[in-house]
Short mmCIF file of C-alpha atoms in Angstrom, two decimals:
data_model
loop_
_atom_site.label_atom_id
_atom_site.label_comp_id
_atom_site.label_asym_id
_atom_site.label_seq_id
_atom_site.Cartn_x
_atom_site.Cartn_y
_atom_site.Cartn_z
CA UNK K 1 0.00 0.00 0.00
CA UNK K 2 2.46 2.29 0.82
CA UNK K 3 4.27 1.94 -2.37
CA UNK K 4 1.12 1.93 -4.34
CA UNK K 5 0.74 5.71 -2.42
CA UNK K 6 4.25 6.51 -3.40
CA UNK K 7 4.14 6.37 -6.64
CA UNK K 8 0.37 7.63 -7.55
CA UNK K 9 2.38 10.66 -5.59
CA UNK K 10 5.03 10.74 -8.13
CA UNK K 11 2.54 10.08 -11.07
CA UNK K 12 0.45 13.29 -9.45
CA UNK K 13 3.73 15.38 -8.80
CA UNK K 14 4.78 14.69 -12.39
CA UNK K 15 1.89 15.37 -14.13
CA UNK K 16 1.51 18.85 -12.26
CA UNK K 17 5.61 19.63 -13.06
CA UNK K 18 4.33 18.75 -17.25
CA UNK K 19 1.20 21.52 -16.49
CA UNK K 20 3.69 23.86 -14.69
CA UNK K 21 6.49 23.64 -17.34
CA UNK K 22 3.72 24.02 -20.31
CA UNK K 23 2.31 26.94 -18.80
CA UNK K 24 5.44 28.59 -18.14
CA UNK K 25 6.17 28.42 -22.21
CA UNK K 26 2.94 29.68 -22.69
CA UNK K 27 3.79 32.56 -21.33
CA UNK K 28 6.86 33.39 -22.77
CA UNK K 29 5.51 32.35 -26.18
CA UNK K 30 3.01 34.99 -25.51
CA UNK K 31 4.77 37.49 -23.90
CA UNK K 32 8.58 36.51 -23.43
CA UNK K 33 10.29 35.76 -20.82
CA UNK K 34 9.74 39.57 -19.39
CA UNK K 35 5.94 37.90 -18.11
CA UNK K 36 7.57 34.76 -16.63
CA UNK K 37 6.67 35.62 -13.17
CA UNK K 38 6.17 33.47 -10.71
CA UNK K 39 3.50 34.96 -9.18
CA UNK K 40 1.71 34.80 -12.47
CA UNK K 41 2.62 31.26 -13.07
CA UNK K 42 0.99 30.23 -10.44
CA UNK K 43 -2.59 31.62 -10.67
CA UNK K 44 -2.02 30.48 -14.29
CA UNK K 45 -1.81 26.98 -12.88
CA UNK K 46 -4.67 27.80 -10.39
CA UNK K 47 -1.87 27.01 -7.29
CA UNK K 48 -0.61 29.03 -4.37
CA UNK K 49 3.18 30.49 -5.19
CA UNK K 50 4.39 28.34 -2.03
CA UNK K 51 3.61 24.91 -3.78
CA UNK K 52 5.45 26.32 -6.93
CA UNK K 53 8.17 26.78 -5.72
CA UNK K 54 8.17 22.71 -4.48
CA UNK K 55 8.16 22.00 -8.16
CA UNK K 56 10.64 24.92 -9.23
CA UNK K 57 13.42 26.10 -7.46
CA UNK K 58 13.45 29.52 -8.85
CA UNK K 59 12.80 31.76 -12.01
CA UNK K 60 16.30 31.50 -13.25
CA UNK K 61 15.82 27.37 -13.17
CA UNK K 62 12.23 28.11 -14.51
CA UNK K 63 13.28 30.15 -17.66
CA UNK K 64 16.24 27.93 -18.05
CA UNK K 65 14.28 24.60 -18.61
CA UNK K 66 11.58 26.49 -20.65
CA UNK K 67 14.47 27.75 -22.91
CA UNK K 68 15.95 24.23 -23.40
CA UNK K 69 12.07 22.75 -24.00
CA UNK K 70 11.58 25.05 -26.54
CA UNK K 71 14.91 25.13 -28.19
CA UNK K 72 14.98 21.45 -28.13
CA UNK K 73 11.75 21.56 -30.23
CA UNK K 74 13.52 23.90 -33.25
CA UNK K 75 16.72 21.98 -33.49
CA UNK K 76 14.94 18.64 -33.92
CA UNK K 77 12.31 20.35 -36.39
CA UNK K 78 15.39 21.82 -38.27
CA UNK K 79 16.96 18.32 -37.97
CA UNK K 80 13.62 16.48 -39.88
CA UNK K 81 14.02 18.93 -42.92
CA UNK K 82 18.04 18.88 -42.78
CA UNK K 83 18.10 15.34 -42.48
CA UNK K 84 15.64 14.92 -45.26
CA UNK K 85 16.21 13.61 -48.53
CA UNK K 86 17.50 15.81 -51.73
CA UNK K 87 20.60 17.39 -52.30
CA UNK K 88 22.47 19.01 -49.62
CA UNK K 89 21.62 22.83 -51.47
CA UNK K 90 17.98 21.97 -51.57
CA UNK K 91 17.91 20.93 -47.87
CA UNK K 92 19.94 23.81 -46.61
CA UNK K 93 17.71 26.47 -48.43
CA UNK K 94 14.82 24.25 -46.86
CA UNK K 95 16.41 24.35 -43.68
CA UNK K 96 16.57 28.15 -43.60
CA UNK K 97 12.88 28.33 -45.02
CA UNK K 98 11.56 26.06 -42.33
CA UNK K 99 13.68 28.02 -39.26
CA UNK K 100 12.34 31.26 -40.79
CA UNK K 101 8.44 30.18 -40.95
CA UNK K 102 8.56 28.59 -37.50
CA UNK K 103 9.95 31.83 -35.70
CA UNK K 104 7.45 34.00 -37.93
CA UNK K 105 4.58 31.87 -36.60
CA UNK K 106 5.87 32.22 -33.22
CA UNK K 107 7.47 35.83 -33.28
CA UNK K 108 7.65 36.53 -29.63
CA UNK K 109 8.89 32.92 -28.79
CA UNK K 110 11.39 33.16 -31.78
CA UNK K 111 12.46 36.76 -29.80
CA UNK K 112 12.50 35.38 -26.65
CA UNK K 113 14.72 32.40 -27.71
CA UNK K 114 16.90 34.46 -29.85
CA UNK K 115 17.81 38.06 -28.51
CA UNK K 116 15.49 38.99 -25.62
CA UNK K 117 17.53 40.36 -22.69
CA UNK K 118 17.09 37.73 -19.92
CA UNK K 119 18.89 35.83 -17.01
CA UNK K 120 22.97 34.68 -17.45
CA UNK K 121 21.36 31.26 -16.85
CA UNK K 122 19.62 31.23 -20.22
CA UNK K 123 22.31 33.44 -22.12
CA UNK K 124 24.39 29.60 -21.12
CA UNK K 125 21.62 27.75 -23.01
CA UNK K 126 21.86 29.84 -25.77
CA UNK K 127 25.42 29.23 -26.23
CA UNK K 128 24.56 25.50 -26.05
CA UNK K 129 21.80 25.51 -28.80
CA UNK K 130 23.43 27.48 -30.75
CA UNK K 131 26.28 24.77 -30.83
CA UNK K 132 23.63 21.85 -31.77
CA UNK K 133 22.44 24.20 -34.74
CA UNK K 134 25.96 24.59 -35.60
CA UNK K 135 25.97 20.63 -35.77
CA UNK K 136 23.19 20.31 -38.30
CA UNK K 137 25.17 22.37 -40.42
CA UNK K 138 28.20 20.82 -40.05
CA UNK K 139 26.89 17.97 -41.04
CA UNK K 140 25.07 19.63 -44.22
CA UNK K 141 28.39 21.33 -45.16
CA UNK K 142 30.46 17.92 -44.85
CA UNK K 143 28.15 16.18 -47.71
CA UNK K 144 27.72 19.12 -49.54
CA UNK K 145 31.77 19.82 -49.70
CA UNK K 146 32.10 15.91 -50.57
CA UNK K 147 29.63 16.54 -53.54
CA UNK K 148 31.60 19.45 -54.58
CA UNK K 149 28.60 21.34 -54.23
CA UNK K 150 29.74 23.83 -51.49
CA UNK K 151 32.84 25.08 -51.39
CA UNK K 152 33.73 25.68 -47.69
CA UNK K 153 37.36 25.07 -45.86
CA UNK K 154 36.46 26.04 -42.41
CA UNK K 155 33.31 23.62 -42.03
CA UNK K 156 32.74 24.95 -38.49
CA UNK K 157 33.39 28.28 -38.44
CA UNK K 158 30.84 28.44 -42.11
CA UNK K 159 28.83 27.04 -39.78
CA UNK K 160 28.68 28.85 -36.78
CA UNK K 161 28.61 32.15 -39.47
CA UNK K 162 25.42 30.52 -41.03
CA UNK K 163 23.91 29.99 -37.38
CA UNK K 164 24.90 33.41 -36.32
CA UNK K 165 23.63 34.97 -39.75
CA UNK K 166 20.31 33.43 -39.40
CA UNK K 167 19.59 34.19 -35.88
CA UNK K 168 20.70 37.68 -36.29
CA UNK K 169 18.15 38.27 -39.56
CA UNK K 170 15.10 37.37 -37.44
CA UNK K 171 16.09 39.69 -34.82
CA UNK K 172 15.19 42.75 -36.39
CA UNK K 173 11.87 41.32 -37.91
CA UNK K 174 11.12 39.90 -35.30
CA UNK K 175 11.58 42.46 -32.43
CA UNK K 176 9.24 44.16 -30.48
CA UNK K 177 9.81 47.44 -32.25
CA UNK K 178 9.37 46.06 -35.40
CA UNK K 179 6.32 44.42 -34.02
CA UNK K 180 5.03 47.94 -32.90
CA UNK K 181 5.86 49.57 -36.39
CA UNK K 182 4.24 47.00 -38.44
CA UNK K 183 1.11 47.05 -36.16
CA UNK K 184 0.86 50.45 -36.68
CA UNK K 185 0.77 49.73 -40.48
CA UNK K 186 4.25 50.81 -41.35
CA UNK K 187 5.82 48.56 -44.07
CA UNK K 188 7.77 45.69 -43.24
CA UNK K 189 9.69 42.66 -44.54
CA UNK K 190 6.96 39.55 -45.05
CA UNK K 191 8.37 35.91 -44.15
CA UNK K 192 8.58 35.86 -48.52
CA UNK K 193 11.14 38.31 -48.98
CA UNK K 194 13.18 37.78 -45.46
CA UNK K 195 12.68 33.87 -46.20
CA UNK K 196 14.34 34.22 -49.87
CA UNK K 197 17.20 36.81 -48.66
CA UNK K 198 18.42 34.76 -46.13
CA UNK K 199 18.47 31.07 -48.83
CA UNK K 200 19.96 33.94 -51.02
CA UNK K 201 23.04 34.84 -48.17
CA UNK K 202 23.28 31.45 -47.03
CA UNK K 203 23.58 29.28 -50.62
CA UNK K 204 26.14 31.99 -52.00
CA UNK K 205 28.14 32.23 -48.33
CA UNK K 206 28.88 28.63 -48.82
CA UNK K 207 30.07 29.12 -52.69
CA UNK K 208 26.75 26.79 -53.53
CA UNK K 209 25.81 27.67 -57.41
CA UNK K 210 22.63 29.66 -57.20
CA UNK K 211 19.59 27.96 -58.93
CA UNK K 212 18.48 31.33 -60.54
CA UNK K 213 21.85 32.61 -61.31
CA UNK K 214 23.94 32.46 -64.61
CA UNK K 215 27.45 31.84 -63.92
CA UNK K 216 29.41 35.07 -64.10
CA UNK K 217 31.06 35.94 -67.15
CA UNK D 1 36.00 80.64 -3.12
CA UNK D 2 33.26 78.13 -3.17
CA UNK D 3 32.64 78.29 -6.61
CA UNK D 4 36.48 77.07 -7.04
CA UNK D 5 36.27 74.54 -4.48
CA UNK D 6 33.27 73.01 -5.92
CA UNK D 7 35.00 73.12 -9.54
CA UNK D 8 38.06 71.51 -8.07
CA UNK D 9 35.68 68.96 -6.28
CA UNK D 10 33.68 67.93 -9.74
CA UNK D 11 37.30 67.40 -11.33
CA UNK D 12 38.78 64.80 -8.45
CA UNK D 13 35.18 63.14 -9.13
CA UNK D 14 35.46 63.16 -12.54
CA UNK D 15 38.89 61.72 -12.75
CA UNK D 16 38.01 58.92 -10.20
CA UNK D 17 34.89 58.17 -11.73
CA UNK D 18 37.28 57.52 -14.86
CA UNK D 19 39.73 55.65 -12.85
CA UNK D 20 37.11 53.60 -11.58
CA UNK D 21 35.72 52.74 -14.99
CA UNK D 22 39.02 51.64 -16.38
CA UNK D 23 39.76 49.24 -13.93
CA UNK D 24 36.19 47.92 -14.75
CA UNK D 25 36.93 47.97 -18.01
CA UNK D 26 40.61 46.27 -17.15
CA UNK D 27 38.89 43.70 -15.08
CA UNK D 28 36.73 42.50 -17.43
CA UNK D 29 39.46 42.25 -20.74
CA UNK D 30 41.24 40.26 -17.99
CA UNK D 31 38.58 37.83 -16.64
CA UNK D 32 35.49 38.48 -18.40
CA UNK D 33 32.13 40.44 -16.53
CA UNK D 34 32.16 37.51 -13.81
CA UNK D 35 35.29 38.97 -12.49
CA UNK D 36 33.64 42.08 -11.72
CA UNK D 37 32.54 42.16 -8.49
CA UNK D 38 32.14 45.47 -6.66
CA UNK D 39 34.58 44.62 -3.81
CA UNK D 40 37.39 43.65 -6.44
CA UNK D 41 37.16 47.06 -7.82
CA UNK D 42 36.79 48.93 -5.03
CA UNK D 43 40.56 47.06 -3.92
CA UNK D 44 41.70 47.58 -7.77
CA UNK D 45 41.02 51.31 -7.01
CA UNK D 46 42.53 51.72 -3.71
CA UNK D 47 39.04 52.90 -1.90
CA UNK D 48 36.03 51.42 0.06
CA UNK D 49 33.81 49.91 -1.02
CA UNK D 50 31.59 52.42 0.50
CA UNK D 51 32.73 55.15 -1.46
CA UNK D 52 32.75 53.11 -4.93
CA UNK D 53 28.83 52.74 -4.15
CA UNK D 54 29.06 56.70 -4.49
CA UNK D 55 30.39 56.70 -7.68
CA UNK D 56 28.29 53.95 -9.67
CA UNK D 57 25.14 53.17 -8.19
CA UNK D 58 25.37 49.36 -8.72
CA UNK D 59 26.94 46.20 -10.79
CA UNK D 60 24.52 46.14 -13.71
CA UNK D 61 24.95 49.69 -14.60
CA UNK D 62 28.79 49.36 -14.15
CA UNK D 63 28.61 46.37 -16.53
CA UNK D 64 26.49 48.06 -19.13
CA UNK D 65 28.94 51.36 -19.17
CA UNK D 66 32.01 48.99 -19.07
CA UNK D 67 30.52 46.92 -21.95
CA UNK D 68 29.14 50.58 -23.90
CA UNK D 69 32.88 52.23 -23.87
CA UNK D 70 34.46 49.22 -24.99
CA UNK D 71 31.62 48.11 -27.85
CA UNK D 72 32.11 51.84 -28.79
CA UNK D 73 35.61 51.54 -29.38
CA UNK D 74 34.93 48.48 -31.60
CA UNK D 75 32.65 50.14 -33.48
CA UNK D 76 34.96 53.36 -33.91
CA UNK D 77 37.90 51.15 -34.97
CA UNK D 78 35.60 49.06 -37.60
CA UNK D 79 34.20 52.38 -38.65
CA UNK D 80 37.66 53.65 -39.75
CA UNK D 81 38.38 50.98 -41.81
CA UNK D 82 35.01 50.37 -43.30
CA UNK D 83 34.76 54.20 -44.46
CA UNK D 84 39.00 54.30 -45.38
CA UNK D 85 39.48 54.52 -49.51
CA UNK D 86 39.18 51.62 -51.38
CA UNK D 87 36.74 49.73 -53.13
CA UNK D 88 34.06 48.36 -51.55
CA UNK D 89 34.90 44.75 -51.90
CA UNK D 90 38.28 45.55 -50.14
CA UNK D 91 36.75 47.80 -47.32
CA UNK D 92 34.32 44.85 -46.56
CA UNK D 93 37.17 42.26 -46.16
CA UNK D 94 39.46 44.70 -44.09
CA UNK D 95 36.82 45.64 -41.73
CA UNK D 96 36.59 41.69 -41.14
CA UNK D 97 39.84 41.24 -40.45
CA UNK D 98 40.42 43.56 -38.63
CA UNK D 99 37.53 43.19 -36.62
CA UNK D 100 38.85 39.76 -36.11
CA UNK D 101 42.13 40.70 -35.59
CA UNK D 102 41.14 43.01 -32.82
CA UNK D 103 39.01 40.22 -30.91
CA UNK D 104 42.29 38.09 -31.22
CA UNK D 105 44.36 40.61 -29.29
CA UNK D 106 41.76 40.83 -27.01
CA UNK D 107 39.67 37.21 -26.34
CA UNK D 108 38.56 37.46 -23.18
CA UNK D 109 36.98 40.81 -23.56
CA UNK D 110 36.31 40.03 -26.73
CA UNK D 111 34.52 36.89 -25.61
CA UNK D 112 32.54 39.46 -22.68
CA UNK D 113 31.45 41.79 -25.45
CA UNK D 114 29.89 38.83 -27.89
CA UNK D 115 28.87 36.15 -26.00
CA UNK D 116 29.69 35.77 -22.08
CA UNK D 117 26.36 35.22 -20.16
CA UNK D 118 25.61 38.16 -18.12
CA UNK D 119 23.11 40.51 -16.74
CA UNK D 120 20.08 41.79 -18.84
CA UNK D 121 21.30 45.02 -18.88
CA UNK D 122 23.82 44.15 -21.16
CA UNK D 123 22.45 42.25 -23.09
CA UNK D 124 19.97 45.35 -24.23
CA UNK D 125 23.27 47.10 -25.10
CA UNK D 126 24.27 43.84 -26.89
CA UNK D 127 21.22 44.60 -29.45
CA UNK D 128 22.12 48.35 -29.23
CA UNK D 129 25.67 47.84 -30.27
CA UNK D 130 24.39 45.47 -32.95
CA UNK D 131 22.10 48.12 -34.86
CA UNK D 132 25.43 50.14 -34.56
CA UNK D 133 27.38 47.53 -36.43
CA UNK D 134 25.04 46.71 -38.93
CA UNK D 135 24.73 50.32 -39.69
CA UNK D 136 28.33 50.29 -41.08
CA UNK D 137 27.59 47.44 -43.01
CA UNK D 138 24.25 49.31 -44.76
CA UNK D 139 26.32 52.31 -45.80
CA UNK D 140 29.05 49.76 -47.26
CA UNK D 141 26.63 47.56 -48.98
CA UNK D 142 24.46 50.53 -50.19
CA UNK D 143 27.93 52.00 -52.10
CA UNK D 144 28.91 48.60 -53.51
CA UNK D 145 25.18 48.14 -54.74
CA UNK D 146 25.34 51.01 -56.43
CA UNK D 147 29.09 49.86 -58.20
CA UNK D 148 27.36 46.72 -59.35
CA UNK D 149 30.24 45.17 -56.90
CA UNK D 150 27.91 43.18 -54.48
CA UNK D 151 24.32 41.70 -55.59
CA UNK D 152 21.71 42.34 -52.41
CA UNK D 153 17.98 43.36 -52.45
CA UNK D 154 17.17 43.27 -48.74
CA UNK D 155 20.16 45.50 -47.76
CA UNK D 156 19.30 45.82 -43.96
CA UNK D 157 18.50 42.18 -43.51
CA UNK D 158 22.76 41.39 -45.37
CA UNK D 159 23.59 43.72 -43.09
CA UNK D 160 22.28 41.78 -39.71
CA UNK D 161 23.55 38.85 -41.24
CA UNK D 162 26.70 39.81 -41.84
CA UNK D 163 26.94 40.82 -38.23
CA UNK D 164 25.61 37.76 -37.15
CA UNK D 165 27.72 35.51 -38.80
CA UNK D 166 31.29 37.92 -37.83
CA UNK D 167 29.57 37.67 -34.11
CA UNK D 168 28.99 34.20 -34.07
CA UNK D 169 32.33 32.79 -35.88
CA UNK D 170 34.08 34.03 -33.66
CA UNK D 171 32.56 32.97 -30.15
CA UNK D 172 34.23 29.74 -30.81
CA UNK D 173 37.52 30.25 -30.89
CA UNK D 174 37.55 33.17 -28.64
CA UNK D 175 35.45 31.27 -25.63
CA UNK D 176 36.97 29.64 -22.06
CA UNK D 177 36.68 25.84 -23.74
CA UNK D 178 38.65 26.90 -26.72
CA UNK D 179 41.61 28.59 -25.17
CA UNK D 180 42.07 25.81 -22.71
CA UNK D 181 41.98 23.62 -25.38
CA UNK D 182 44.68 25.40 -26.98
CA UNK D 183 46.90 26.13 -23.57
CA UNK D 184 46.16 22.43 -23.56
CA UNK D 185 48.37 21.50 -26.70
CA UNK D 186 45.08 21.11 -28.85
CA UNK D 187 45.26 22.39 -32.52
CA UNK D 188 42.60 24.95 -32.85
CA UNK D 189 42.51 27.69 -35.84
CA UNK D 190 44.69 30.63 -36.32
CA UNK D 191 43.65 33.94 -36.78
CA UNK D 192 44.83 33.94 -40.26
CA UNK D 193 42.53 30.57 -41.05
CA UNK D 194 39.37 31.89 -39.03
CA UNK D 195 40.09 35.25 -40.60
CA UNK D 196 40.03 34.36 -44.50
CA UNK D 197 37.43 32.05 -44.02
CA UNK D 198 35.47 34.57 -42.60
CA UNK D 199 36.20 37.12 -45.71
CA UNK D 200 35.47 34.62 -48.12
CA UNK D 201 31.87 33.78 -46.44
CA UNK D 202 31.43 37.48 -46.17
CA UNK D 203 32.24 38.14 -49.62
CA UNK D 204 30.53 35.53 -51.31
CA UNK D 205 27.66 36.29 -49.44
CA UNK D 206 27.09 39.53 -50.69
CA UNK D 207 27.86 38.08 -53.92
CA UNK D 208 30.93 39.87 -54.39
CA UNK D 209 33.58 38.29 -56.85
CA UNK D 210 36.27 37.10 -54.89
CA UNK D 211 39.53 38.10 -56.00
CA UNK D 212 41.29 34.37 -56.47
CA UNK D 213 38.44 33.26 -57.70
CA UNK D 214 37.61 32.27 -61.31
CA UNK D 215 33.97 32.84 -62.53
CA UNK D 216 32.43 29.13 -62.60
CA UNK D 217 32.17 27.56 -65.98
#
């Protein structure tokens, strides 16, 4: 019996830890990690702040394991369409595509993952994920260079550029003051145009031949 | 009488205010923003810590002026080069080197401007400094547009890239696990290798012809 208690408990503690955790993303997907209070968190649950804090230690642990949930989620959904089949220039311009639709669907997440000024504890997680993009492109540029289809030395350091070059587009888009500016109806970039600039930058930074370009004469 | 004294009193401020902020400043090029604690300083300086508290009223804003005057400096340098004579195509690929060059001479602060995790404060001058850099790069890629010497459309979304992929290339090599790994014996890159490989990404990005290269057949 008292085993059968036990681990209903843990069943019951987990289950309210999956709630908290989804909640918390909710959030910052919404707002960024600005609104990730506890305080909030916890009537968003419908619990007192005390018995949040027995399932999270604190806000910097909070935001940290949101930031690796969510993260988590892009690489592998980069990893599907990098992994896919077709040639390695087809399936880095549909790696770029795909990275650029998913943060314009989910601008402030994309923000909040990317750029937005937060706690030293996430700026560490960003350093990490930005090291497992770095490894889908590695392994992109490593085919590609063995097809003679890029022409890249460096493999790593192309791709850390490509991963900084990518993240560092979407900022600007996707930042609360452009936000602000496009709501109040001044122009803006759509996904289209920032989408095909960024294939554009990314196919020619890796000496890829362009599909709509002549060779130079 | 007074008047004097008071102007004699603003100028020992002012030049211990400055003292104060270079130590910062050499603090941090020596051991990144973690090594600046208050205390440290106030010792570095030769006063209390009581009286340091008078002069900057806490860490964050200490580590956003620190990390201000030396991104400003950056920027300054780049800014020479970038406007200097020349062609376009060469002003690009000397204001990469010796953007990289200077972040050689200079890892660990180079590694506390780019990348080290640290308080939010910072990291809002982070995107400030960024929109700084990329700035450069619009005026340079607006000329060589106009010389038919680089083929962009979305001019301010190159630019981010550009400062993305600069940014992010070089957090590897400049970061705590890479320079143990080379006090360790390990081969890492040079700054000639991470250097040319980031010209020729930058280049080719923009679609400028690189100079050793032969137009594809």
């Amino acid at each position: 019996m008292a085993y059968r208690t036990t681990a209903l408990r843990i069943d019951l503690d987990h289950a309210l830890r999956e709630r908290i955790i989804n909640a918390a993303l909710a959030r910052v997907a919404e707002g960024g990690f600005a609104c990730l209070t506890m305080q909030a968190l916890a009537d968003d649950v419908g619990i007192a702040t005390g018995s949040l804090y027995r399932h999270v230690r604190n806000k910097g642990d909070l935001a940290s394991e949101v930031f690796a949930l969510a993260s988590q989620r892009e690489v592998d959904a980069l990893a599907v369409t990098m992994k896919a089949e077709g040639s390695p220039v087809r399936r880095l311009a549909a790696g770029v595509e795909r990275f650029a639709a998913r943060a314009w669907d989910s601008r402030q997440l994309a923000f909040a993952l990317i750029a937005e000024p937060v706690d030293p504890q996430v700026d560490e997680q960003r350093l990490f994920y930005r090291e497992a993009y770095a490894e889908l492109f590695v392994e992109l540029l490593h085919e590609g260079v063995a097809l003679g289809v890029f022409r890249v030395q460096q493999i790593n350091l192309v791709a850390a550029c490509l991963v900084g070059a990518i993240a560092e587009a979407l900022v600007g888009p996707l930042s609360p003051p452009a936000r602000a500016a496009r709501e109040a109806g001044y122009p803006a970039p759509s996904l289209i145009d920032v989408s095909q600039a960024l294939v554009t930058f990314c196919l020619r930074a890796v000496g890829a031949q362009l599909p709509e370009e002549e060779p130079q004469s």
